[in-house]
C-alpha positions as a LaTeX table, in Angstrom:
\begin{tabular}{lrrr}
\hline
Residue & $x$ (\AA) & $y$ (\AA) & $z$ (\AA) \\
\hline
Met1 & $-96.22$ & 83.02 & $-19.68$ \\
Thr2 & $-98.25$ & 85.63 & $-21.63$ \\
Asp3 & $-98.69$ & 89.28 & $-21.26$ \\
Asn4 & $-102.00$ & 90.55 & $-22.79$ \\
Gln5 & $-105.19$ & 92.26 & $-21.76$ \\
Trp6 & $-106.48$ & 89.02 & $-20.27$ \\
Thr7 & $-103.48$ & 87.69 & $-18.50$ \\
Phe8 & $-105.20$ & 88.01 & $-15.16$ \\
Cys9 & $-109.00$ & 88.65 & $-14.69$ \\
Thr10 & $-111.35$ & 88.53 & $-11.67$ \\
Ala11 & $-114.53$ & 86.84 & $-12.36$ \\
Pro12 & $-118.00$ & 88.25 & $-12.64$ \\
Met13 & $-119.87$ & 87.09 & $-9.50$ \\
Met14 & $-123.46$ & 88.12 & $-8.67$ \\
Asp15 & $-123.94$ & 90.11 & $-5.61$ \\
Trp16 & $-120.12$ & 90.49 & $-5.08$ \\
Thr17 & $-118.29$ & 92.23 & $-8.08$ \\
Asp18 & $-120.33$ & 95.45 & $-7.69$ \\
Arg19 & $-118.72$ & 98.94 & $-8.33$ \\
His20 & $-117.40$ & 99.08 & $-4.74$ \\
Cys21 & $-115.76$ & 95.85 & $-4.96$ \\
Arg22 & $-114.13$ & 96.60 & $-8.17$ \\
Phe23 & $-112.95$ & 100.03 & $-7.05$ \\
Phe24 & $-111.29$ & 98.19 & $-4.18$ \\
His25 & $-109.67$ & 95.47 & $-6.26$ \\
Arg26 & $-108.23$ & 98.23 & $-8.48$ \\
Gln27 & $-106.34$ & 99.61 & $-5.54$ \\
Leu28 & $-104.73$ & 96.23 & $-5.06$ \\
Ser29 & $-103.79$ & 95.40 & $-8.74$ \\
Arg30 & $-103.22$ & 98.17 & $-11.57$ \\
Arg31 & $-103.26$ & 95.57 & $-14.26$ \\
Ala32 & $-105.97$ & 92.96 & $-13.31$ \\
Arg33 & $-108.96$ & 92.90 & $-15.69$ \\
Leu34 & $-112.19$ & 93.32 & $-13.72$ \\
Tyr35 & $-115.70$ & 92.22 & $-14.48$ \\
Thr36 & $-119.06$ & 93.60 & $-13.43$ \\
Glu37 & $-121.70$ & 91.26 & $-11.99$ \\
Met38 & $-123.80$ & 89.88 & $-14.62$ \\
Val39 & $-126.55$ & 92.28 & $-15.82$ \\
Thr40 & $-129.44$ & 91.20 & $-17.99$ \\
Ser41 & $-130.15$ & 92.73 & $-21.25$ \\
Gly42 & $-133.72$ & 93.30 & $-20.07$ \\
Ala43 & $-132.59$ & 95.31 & $-17.08$ \\
Ile44 & $-130.50$ & 97.42 & $-19.24$ \\
Met45 & $-133.37$ & 98.22 & $-21.52$ \\
Phe46 & $-135.89$ & 98.93 & $-18.86$ \\
Gly47 & $-134.04$ & 99.66 & $-15.73$ \\
Asp48 & $-131.93$ & 102.41 & $-14.08$ \\
Arg49 & $-128.99$ & 102.40 & $-16.43$ \\
Glu50 & $-126.72$ & 104.65 & $-14.10$ \\
Arg51 & $-127.31$ & 102.37 & $-11.10$ \\
Leu52 & $-126.66$ & 99.31 & $-13.13$ \\
Leu53 & $-123.77$ & 100.45 & $-15.28$ \\
Gly54 & $-122.24$ & 103.28 & $-13.73$ \\
Phe55 & $-118.48$ & 102.73 & $-12.63$ \\
Asp56 & $-115.37$ & 104.91 & $-11.60$ \\
Ala57 & $-112.92$ & 105.73 & $-14.36$ \\
Ser58 & $-110.11$ & 104.16 & $-12.28$ \\
Glu59 & $-111.72$ & 100.70 & $-12.69$ \\
His60 & $-110.30$ & 100.50 & $-16.38$ \\
Pro61 & $-109.76$ & 97.96 & $-17.69$ \\
Val62 & $-113.24$ & 96.77 & $-16.80$ \\
Ala63 & $-115.59$ & 94.53 & $-18.67$ \\
Leu64 & $-119.45$ & 94.48 & $-18.67$ \\
Gln65 & $-120.92$ & 90.90 & $-18.55$ \\
Leu66 & $-124.46$ & 90.59 & $-20.07$ \\
Gly67 & $-126.97$ & 87.82 & $-19.64$ \\
Gly68 & $-129.59$ & 87.30 & $-22.32$ \\
Ser69 & $-130.40$ & 85.19 & $-25.41$ \\
Asp70 & $-132.33$ & 87.65 & $-27.71$ \\
Pro71 & $-129.78$ & 89.16 & $-30.34$ \\
Val72 & $-131.58$ & 92.31 & $-30.92$ \\
Glu73 & $-131.90$ & 92.99 & $-27.19$ \\
Leu74 & $-128.30$ & 92.13 & $-26.57$ \\
Ala75 & $-127.14$ & 94.18 & $-29.38$ \\
Arg76 & $-128.87$ & 97.42 & $-27.82$ \\
Ala77 & $-127.45$ & 96.43 & $-24.30$ \\
Ala78 & $-123.93$ & 96.05 & $-25.72$ \\
Glu79 & $-124.29$ & 99.38 & $-27.52$ \\
Ile80 & $-125.39$ & 101.07 & $-24.30$ \\
Gly81 & $-122.60$ & 99.45 & $-22.26$ \\
Ala82 & $-119.94$ & 100.51 & $-24.91$ \\
Gly83 & $-121.45$ & 104.07 & $-24.51$ \\
Phe84 & $-120.76$ & 103.88 & $-20.80$ \\
Gly85 & $-117.00$ & 103.26 & $-21.53$ \\
Tyr86 & $-116.64$ & 99.60 & $-20.92$ \\
Asp87 & $-113.55$ & 97.99 & $-22.18$ \\
Glu88 & $-115.26$ & 94.74 & $-23.31$ \\
Ile89 & $-118.73$ & 93.11 & $-23.43$ \\
Asn90 & $-118.91$ & 89.64 & $-22.13$ \\
Leu91 & $-121.84$ & 87.28 & $-22.84$ \\
Asn92 & $-122.68$ & 84.78 & $-20.08$ \\
Cys93 & $-122.83$ & 81.19 & $-21.18$ \\
Gly94 & $-121.72$ & 79.56 & $-18.08$ \\
Cys95 & $-124.00$ & 80.35 & $-15.15$ \\
Pro96 & $-125.97$ & 77.27 & $-14.10$ \\
Ser97 & $-128.77$ & 78.81 & $-11.81$ \\
Asp98 & $-132.30$ & 78.04 & $-12.11$ \\
Arg99 & $-133.07$ & 81.69 & $-12.34$ \\
Val100 & $-130.73$ & 82.07 & $-15.40$ \\
Gln101 & $-132.06$ & 78.96 & $-17.14$ \\
Ser102 & $-135.61$ & 80.17 & $-16.82$ \\
Gly103 & $-134.54$ & 83.24 & $-18.79$ \\
Arg104 & $-133.00$ & 81.10 & $-21.59$ \\
Phe105 & $-129.43$ & 82.28 & $-20.76$ \\
Gly106 & $-126.26$ & 81.21 & $-18.95$ \\
Ala107 & $-124.86$ & 77.83 & $-19.30$ \\
Cys108 & $-128.04$ & 76.33 & $-21.03$ \\
Leu109 & $-127.08$ & 78.52 & $-24.16$ \\
Met110 & $-124.08$ & 75.97 & $-24.61$ \\
Ala111 & $-126.90$ & 73.76 & $-26.23$ \\
Glu112 & $-127.48$ & 76.52 & $-28.75$ \\
Pro113 & $-124.21$ & 77.52 & $-30.27$ \\
Lys114 & $-125.88$ & 78.88 & $-33.36$ \\
Leu115 & $-127.92$ & 81.19 & $-31.26$ \\
Val116 & $-124.81$ & 82.29 & $-29.22$ \\
Gly117 & $-123.16$ & 83.08 & $-32.54$ \\
Glu118 & $-126.20$ & 85.20 & $-33.62$ \\
Cys119 & $-126.10$ & 87.00 & $-30.31$ \\
Val120 & $-122.31$ & 87.65 & $-30.76$ \\
Ala121 & $-122.56$ & 88.80 & $-34.25$ \\
Ala122 & $-125.37$ & 91.42 & $-33.38$ \\
Met123 & $-123.38$ & 92.62 & $-30.50$ \\
Lys124 & $-120.24$ & 92.94 & $-32.48$ \\
Ser125 & $-122.24$ & 95.00 & $-35.03$ \\
Ala126 & $-123.76$ & 97.12 & $-32.49$ \\
Val127 & $-120.44$ & 98.32 & $-31.02$ \\
Gly128 & $-118.90$ & 98.65 & $-34.41$ \\
Gly129 & $-115.67$ & 96.69 & $-33.58$ \\
Gln130 & $-114.63$ & 99.38 & $-30.95$ \\
Ile131 & $-114.37$ & 96.97 & $-28.19$ \\
Pro132 & $-114.26$ & 93.19 & $-28.00$ \\
Ile133 & $-117.30$ & 90.83 & $-27.65$ \\
Thr134 & $-116.26$ & 87.79 & $-25.59$ \\
Val135 & $-117.96$ & 84.69 & $-24.36$ \\
Lys136 & $-117.74$ & 83.00 & $-21.00$ \\
Asn137 & $-118.67$ & 79.21 & $-21.08$ \\
Arg138 & $-118.38$ & 75.90 & $-19.52$ \\
Ile139 & $-116.47$ & 72.81 & $-20.95$ \\
Gly140 & $-119.93$ & 71.25 & $-21.33$ \\
Ile141 & $-123.42$ & 70.84 & $-19.92$ \\
Asp142 & $-125.27$ & 67.67 & $-18.67$ \\
Glu143 & $-125.04$ & 64.92 & $-21.24$ \\
Gln144 & $-123.56$ & 67.38 & $-23.99$ \\
Asp145 & $-120.02$ & 67.39 & $-22.49$ \\
Ser146 & $-117.72$ & 65.60 & $-25.08$ \\
Glu147 & $-114.84$ & 67.35 & $-26.50$ \\
Ala148 & $-116.56$ & 67.27 & $-29.73$ \\
Asp149 & $-119.48$ & 69.16 & $-28.31$ \\
Leu150 & $-117.10$ & 71.85 & $-26.97$ \\
Thr151 & $-115.22$ & 72.17 & $-30.24$ \\
Arg152 & $-118.49$ & 72.62 & $-32.27$ \\
Phe153 & $-119.66$ & 75.34 & $-29.73$ \\
Ile154 & $-116.29$ & 77.17 & $-29.95$ \\
Glu155 & $-116.03$ & 76.80 & $-33.74$ \\
Thr156 & $-119.65$ & 78.03 & $-34.32$ \\
Val157 & $-119.31$ & 81.02 & $-32.03$ \\
Ala158 & $-115.79$ & 81.91 & $-33.34$ \\
Ala159 & $-117.23$ & 81.98 & $-36.81$ \\
Ser160 & $-119.61$ & 84.73 & $-35.69$ \\
Gly161 & $-116.49$ & 86.86 & $-34.87$ \\
Cys162 & $-115.65$ & 85.91 & $-31.20$ \\
Glu163 & $-112.01$ & 85.81 & $-30.70$ \\
Ile164 & $-111.83$ & 85.54 & $-26.93$ \\
Phe165 & $-113.33$ & 82.90 & $-24.73$ \\
Ile166 & $-113.21$ & 82.50 & $-20.93$ \\
Val167 & $-113.58$ & 78.78 & $-20.17$ \\
His168 & $-114.79$ & 77.48 & $-16.84$ \\
Ala169 & $-113.10$ & 74.13 & $-16.65$ \\
Arg170 & $-116.08$ & 72.37 & $-14.96$ \\
Lys171 & $-119.06$ & 70.98 & $-16.73$ \\
Ala172 & $-122.39$ & 72.69 & $-15.65$ \\
Trp173 & $-125.03$ & 70.27 & $-14.45$ \\
Leu174 & $-128.30$ & 72.00 & $-15.22$ \\
Lys175 & $-130.42$ & 68.93 & $-13.92$ \\
Gly176 & $-130.29$ & 67.44 & $-10.42$ \\
Leu177 & $-127.47$ & 69.70 & $-9.00$ \\
Ser178 & $-127.65$ & 73.12 & $-7.31$ \\
Pro179 & $-125.43$ & 75.84 & $-8.32$ \\
Arg180 & $-123.59$ & 75.38 & $-5.02$ \\
Glu181 & $-123.10$ & 71.63 & $-5.60$ \\
Asn182 & $-121.87$ & 72.29 & $-9.03$ \\
Arg183 & $-119.05$ & 74.32 & $-7.52$ \\
Asp184 & $-117.31$ & 70.95 & $-6.63$ \\
Val185 & $-119.14$ & 68.30 & $-8.85$ \\
Pro186 & $-118.11$ & 67.17 & $-11.41$ \\
Pro187 & $-114.15$ & 67.61 & $-11.14$ \\
Leu188 & $-112.39$ & 70.31 & $-12.99$ \\
Asp189 & $-110.75$ & 69.35 & $-16.10$ \\
Tyr190 & $-107.91$ & 71.96 & $-16.91$ \\
Glu191 & $-106.39$ & 69.46 & $-19.60$ \\
Arg192 & $-109.51$ & 69.91 & $-21.76$ \\
Val193 & $-109.03$ & 73.60 & $-21.74$ \\
Tyr194 & $-105.25$ & 73.25 & $-22.39$ \\
Arg195 & $-106.37$ & 71.04 & $-25.49$ \\
Leu196 & $-108.84$ & 73.58 & $-26.69$ \\
Lys197 & $-106.18$ & 76.18 & $-26.68$ \\
Ala198 & $-103.95$ & 73.87 & $-28.75$ \\
Ala199 & $-106.56$ & 73.09 & $-31.24$ \\
Phe200 & $-107.49$ & 76.96 & $-31.59$ \\
Pro201 & $-104.11$ & 78.79 & $-31.38$ \\
Glu202 & $-105.49$ & 81.84 & $-32.93$ \\
Leu203 & $-108.16$ & 82.38 & $-30.34$ \\
Thr204 & $-107.51$ & 83.93 & $-26.83$ \\
Ile205 & $-108.34$ & 81.23 & $-24.33$ \\
Ile206 & $-108.70$ & 82.36 & $-20.59$ \\
Ile207 & $-108.99$ & 79.49 & $-17.96$ \\
Asn208 & $-111.30$ & 79.75 & $-15.02$ \\
Gly209 & $-112.43$ & 77.51 & $-12.17$ \\
Gly210 & $-110.78$ & 76.51 & $-8.81$ \\
Ile211 & $-107.69$ & 78.53 & $-9.24$ \\
Glu212 & $-106.68$ & 79.73 & $-5.78$ \\
Thr213 & $-103.13$ & 81.30 & $-5.89$ \\
Ile214 & $-101.01$ & 83.38 & $-7.96$ \\
Glu215 & $-98.49$ & 80.41 & $-8.24$ \\
Gln216 & $-101.22$ & 78.38 & $-9.86$ \\
Ser217 & $-102.15$ & 81.22 & $-12.20$ \\
Ala218 & $-98.53$ & 81.28 & $-13.47$ \\
Thr219 & $-98.59$ & 77.57 & $-14.09$ \\
His220 & $-101.75$ & 77.79 & $-16.05$ \\
Leu221 & $-100.31$ & 80.62 & $-18.07$ \\
Glu222 & $-97.72$ & 78.19 & $-19.48$ \\
Met223 & $-100.51$ & 76.44 & $-21.38$ \\
Val224 & $-103.28$ & 79.28 & $-22.03$ \\
Asp225 & $-103.54$ & 83.08 & $-22.56$ \\
Gly226 & $-105.00$ & 84.15 & $-19.33$ \\
Val227 & $-106.46$ & 83.15 & $-15.92$ \\
Met228 & $-109.64$ & 84.24 & $-14.17$ \\
Leu229 & $-110.01$ & 83.93 & $-10.40$ \\
Gly230 & $-113.47$ & 84.28 & $-8.56$ \\
Arg231 & $-114.09$ & 83.25 & $-4.98$ \\
Ala232 & $-110.29$ & 83.09 & $-4.19$ \\
Ala233 & $-109.79$ & 86.74 & $-5.31$ \\
Tyr234 & $-112.82$ & 87.85 & $-3.43$ \\
Lys235 & $-112.29$ & 85.92 & $-0.11$ \\
Asn236 & $-108.57$ & 86.59 & $-0.16$ \\
Pro237 & $-108.15$ & 89.83 & $-1.94$ \\
Ala238 & $-104.57$ & 90.32 & $-0.60$ \\
Leu239 & $-103.63$ & 87.80 & $-3.35$ \\
Leu240 & $-104.33$ & 90.69 & $-5.97$ \\
Leu241 & $-101.31$ & 92.54 & $-4.27$ \\
Glu242 & $-99.01$ & 89.90 & $-5.93$ \\
Val243 & $-100.58$ & 90.18 & $-9.45$ \\
Asp244 & $-98.58$ & 93.00 & $-11.08$ \\
Ala245 & $-95.15$ & 92.05 & $-9.95$ \\
Thr246 & $-95.41$ & 88.17 & $-10.44$ \\
Leu247 & $-97.62$ & 87.90 & $-13.45$ \\
Tyr248 & $-96.64$ & 91.30 & $-15.38$ \\
Gly249 & $-93.13$ & 91.72 & $-14.23$ \\
Glu250 & $-93.64$ & 95.22 & $-12.72$ \\
Thr251 & $-90.97$ & 96.35 & $-10.37$ \\
Thr252 & $-92.94$ & 98.75 & $-8.18$ \\
Ala253 & $-93.23$ & 97.31 & $-4.60$ \\
Pro254 & $-96.83$ & 96.15 & $-4.01$ \\
Leu255 & $-98.93$ & 97.79 & $-1.47$ \\
Arg256 & $-99.32$ & 96.64 & 2.04 \\
Pro257 & $-102.95$ & 95.80 & 3.03 \\
His258 & $-103.13$ & 99.05 & 5.35 \\
Glu259 & $-101.95$ & 101.25 & 2.49 \\
Ala260 & $-104.68$ & 99.77 & 0.31 \\
Leu261 & $-107.23$ & 100.67 & 2.90 \\
Glu262 & $-105.72$ & 104.17 & 2.98 \\
Arg263 & $-106.24$ & 104.65 & $-0.76$ \\
Met264 & $-109.96$ & 103.82 & $-0.32$ \\
Leu265 & $-110.57$ & 106.87 & 2.09 \\
Pro266 & $-111.33$ & 109.58 & $-0.57$ \\
Tyr267 & $-113.63$ & 107.17 & $-2.43$ \\
Ile268 & $-115.48$ & 106.08 & 0.90 \\
Glu269 & $-115.82$ & 109.72 & 1.79 \\
Arg270 & $-117.32$ & 110.45 & $-1.47$ \\
Glu271 & $-119.63$ & 107.65 & $-1.38$ \\
Leu272 & $-120.80$ & 108.29 & 2.18 \\
Gly273 & $-121.61$ & 111.95 & 1.03 \\
Arg274 & $-123.85$ & 110.36 & $-1.71$ \\
Gly275 & $-125.89$ & 108.31 & 0.95 \\
Thr276 & $-124.01$ & 105.02 & 0.35 \\
Arg277 & $-123.96$ & 102.92 & 3.57 \\
Leu278 & $-120.52$ & 102.27 & 4.87 \\
Ser279 & $-121.26$ & 98.47 & 5.02 \\
Ala280 & $-121.87$ & 98.31 & 1.32 \\
Ile281 & $-118.25$ & 99.12 & 0.69 \\
Ala282 & $-116.68$ & 97.47 & 3.95 \\
Arg283 & $-118.10$ & 94.06 & 3.10 \\
His284 & $-115.60$ & 93.62 & 0.17 \\
Met285 & $-112.67$ & 94.30 & 2.45 \\
Leu286 & $-113.40$ & 91.68 & 5.03 \\
Gly287 & $-110.80$ & 88.95 & 3.65 \\
Leu288 & $-107.96$ & 91.49 & 3.17 \\
Val289 & $-105.72$ & 90.02 & 6.00 \\
Asn290 & $-107.10$ & 86.50 & 5.95 \\
Gly291 & $-104.77$ & 83.77 & 7.14 \\
Arg292 & $-102.77$ & 86.05 & 9.45 \\
Pro293 & $-102.83$ & 86.38 & 13.14 \\
Gly294 & $-105.39$ & 89.20 & 13.92 \\
Ala295 & $-107.52$ & 88.68 & 10.91 \\
Arg296 & $-110.57$ & 87.72 & 13.03 \\
Pro297 & $-110.54$ & 91.05 & 15.06 \\
Phe298 & $-110.11$ & 93.01 & 11.66 \\
Arg299 & $-113.09$ & 91.20 & 10.16 \\
Arg300 & $-115.13$ & 91.73 & 13.40 \\
Leu301 & $-114.42$ & 95.34 & 13.45 \\
Leu302 & $-115.56$ & 95.97 & 9.83 \\
Thr303 & $-118.65$ & 93.48 & 10.11 \\
Glu304 & $-120.08$ & 94.82 & 13.33 \\
Glu305 & $-119.19$ & 98.41 & 13.12 \\
Ser306 & $-119.87$ & 99.27 & 9.68 \\
Val307 & $-123.58$ & 98.37 & 9.91 \\
Lys308 & $-124.25$ & 100.86 & 12.63 \\
Pro309 & $-126.24$ & 103.95 & 11.96 \\
Gly310 & $-123.96$ & 106.82 & 10.96 \\
Ala311 & $-120.94$ & 104.51 & 10.55 \\
Gly312 & $-118.22$ & 106.59 & 8.78 \\
Leu313 & $-114.48$ & 107.07 & 8.17 \\
Asp314 & $-113.63$ & 106.45 & 11.76 \\
Ile315 & $-114.31$ & 102.87 & 11.28 \\
Ile316 & $-111.97$ & 102.66 & 8.42 \\
His317 & $-109.16$ & 104.55 & 10.17 \\
Ala318 & $-109.57$ & 101.94 & 12.88 \\
Ala319 & $-109.39$ & 99.05 & 10.21 \\
Ile320 & $-106.29$ & 100.69 & 8.87 \\
Glu321 & $-104.59$ & 100.36 & 12.14 \\
Ala322 & $-105.88$ & 96.83 & 12.76 \\
Ala323 & $-104.42$ & 95.96 & 9.47 \\
Arg324 & $-101.24$ & 97.50 & 10.29 \\
Arg325 & $-100.93$ & 95.42 & 13.43 \\
Val326 & $-101.67$ & 92.29 & 11.48 \\
Glu327 & $-98.75$ & 93.05 & 9.12 \\
Glu328 & $-96.42$ & 93.60 & 12.12 \\
Ala329 & $-97.43$ & 90.38 & 13.80 \\
Pro330 & $-95.39$ & 87.16 & 13.21 \\
Ser331 & $-96.89$ & 85.03 & 10.47 \\
Leu332 & $-98.55$ & 81.74 & 11.25 \\
Ala333 & $-95.68$ & 79.97 & 9.34 \\
Ala334 & $-93.04$ & 81.60 & 11.64 \\
\hline
\end{tabular}
């Protein structure tokens, strides 16, 4: 097992890992490395930067994921992100969606390792080495999926100064499969990522894709430097409560789910005062007690009540009590 800044990460996920989600996840784990949703370099250049990039100081360590393929524009976006205080800038070379491909970024960039290297070099120069520039990529795309292809991509991008790669262990099919279908097809190939780490021991390699438990994470950490969880961490956020003790050896007792909700109260009160709808925050908490008796009423409470006009802290107080009841109920395995 390893213990570095990337030992355990939560994946960047569009429409999911917004600032409210990240603040919530930070209450569950002090050590997990958090990632933003992908933000395009163009949006940063021409959009509302505070809305796109603002985050709470408690989220550290937190990384900004960028989408783009223009070295000049990405360099400026990285510089702006560094100015906001992010701990890392990550370049997306793994998203397979049509929308991303049409903009010449995401997984299709794996076909252009030289361009990716140019982007990384420009971003590194822009941030002056103050924070790491990292890349998130697949093990291959379409017919370009041999180990030689992956090795060539890593070698080329590493030569530009990238030392940290987050590798999704499933090939991206850009032709003929939807992003949803690509979640399960083709099969994951963890062994290829292990071999990649063995071939490049000087690089930090984080494995991503299909990891569902902290126990699985610990097994992967015997072979690579870090793990990244996406949907599993989002849909069952309580597993983040295990991270600090199991993967980092911390001795402080983990919070119970209702205690994590209690920690959210000041943040929610502040956000409501700014005009944020309760549902925008509560939607990230729905899976907190999944898999336990009473989980369905807990989800229903947050889902149905948080969307009502004027929904406020009373809903969260009710959710805290509902979570407490779930914790006190016998487990399904009992």
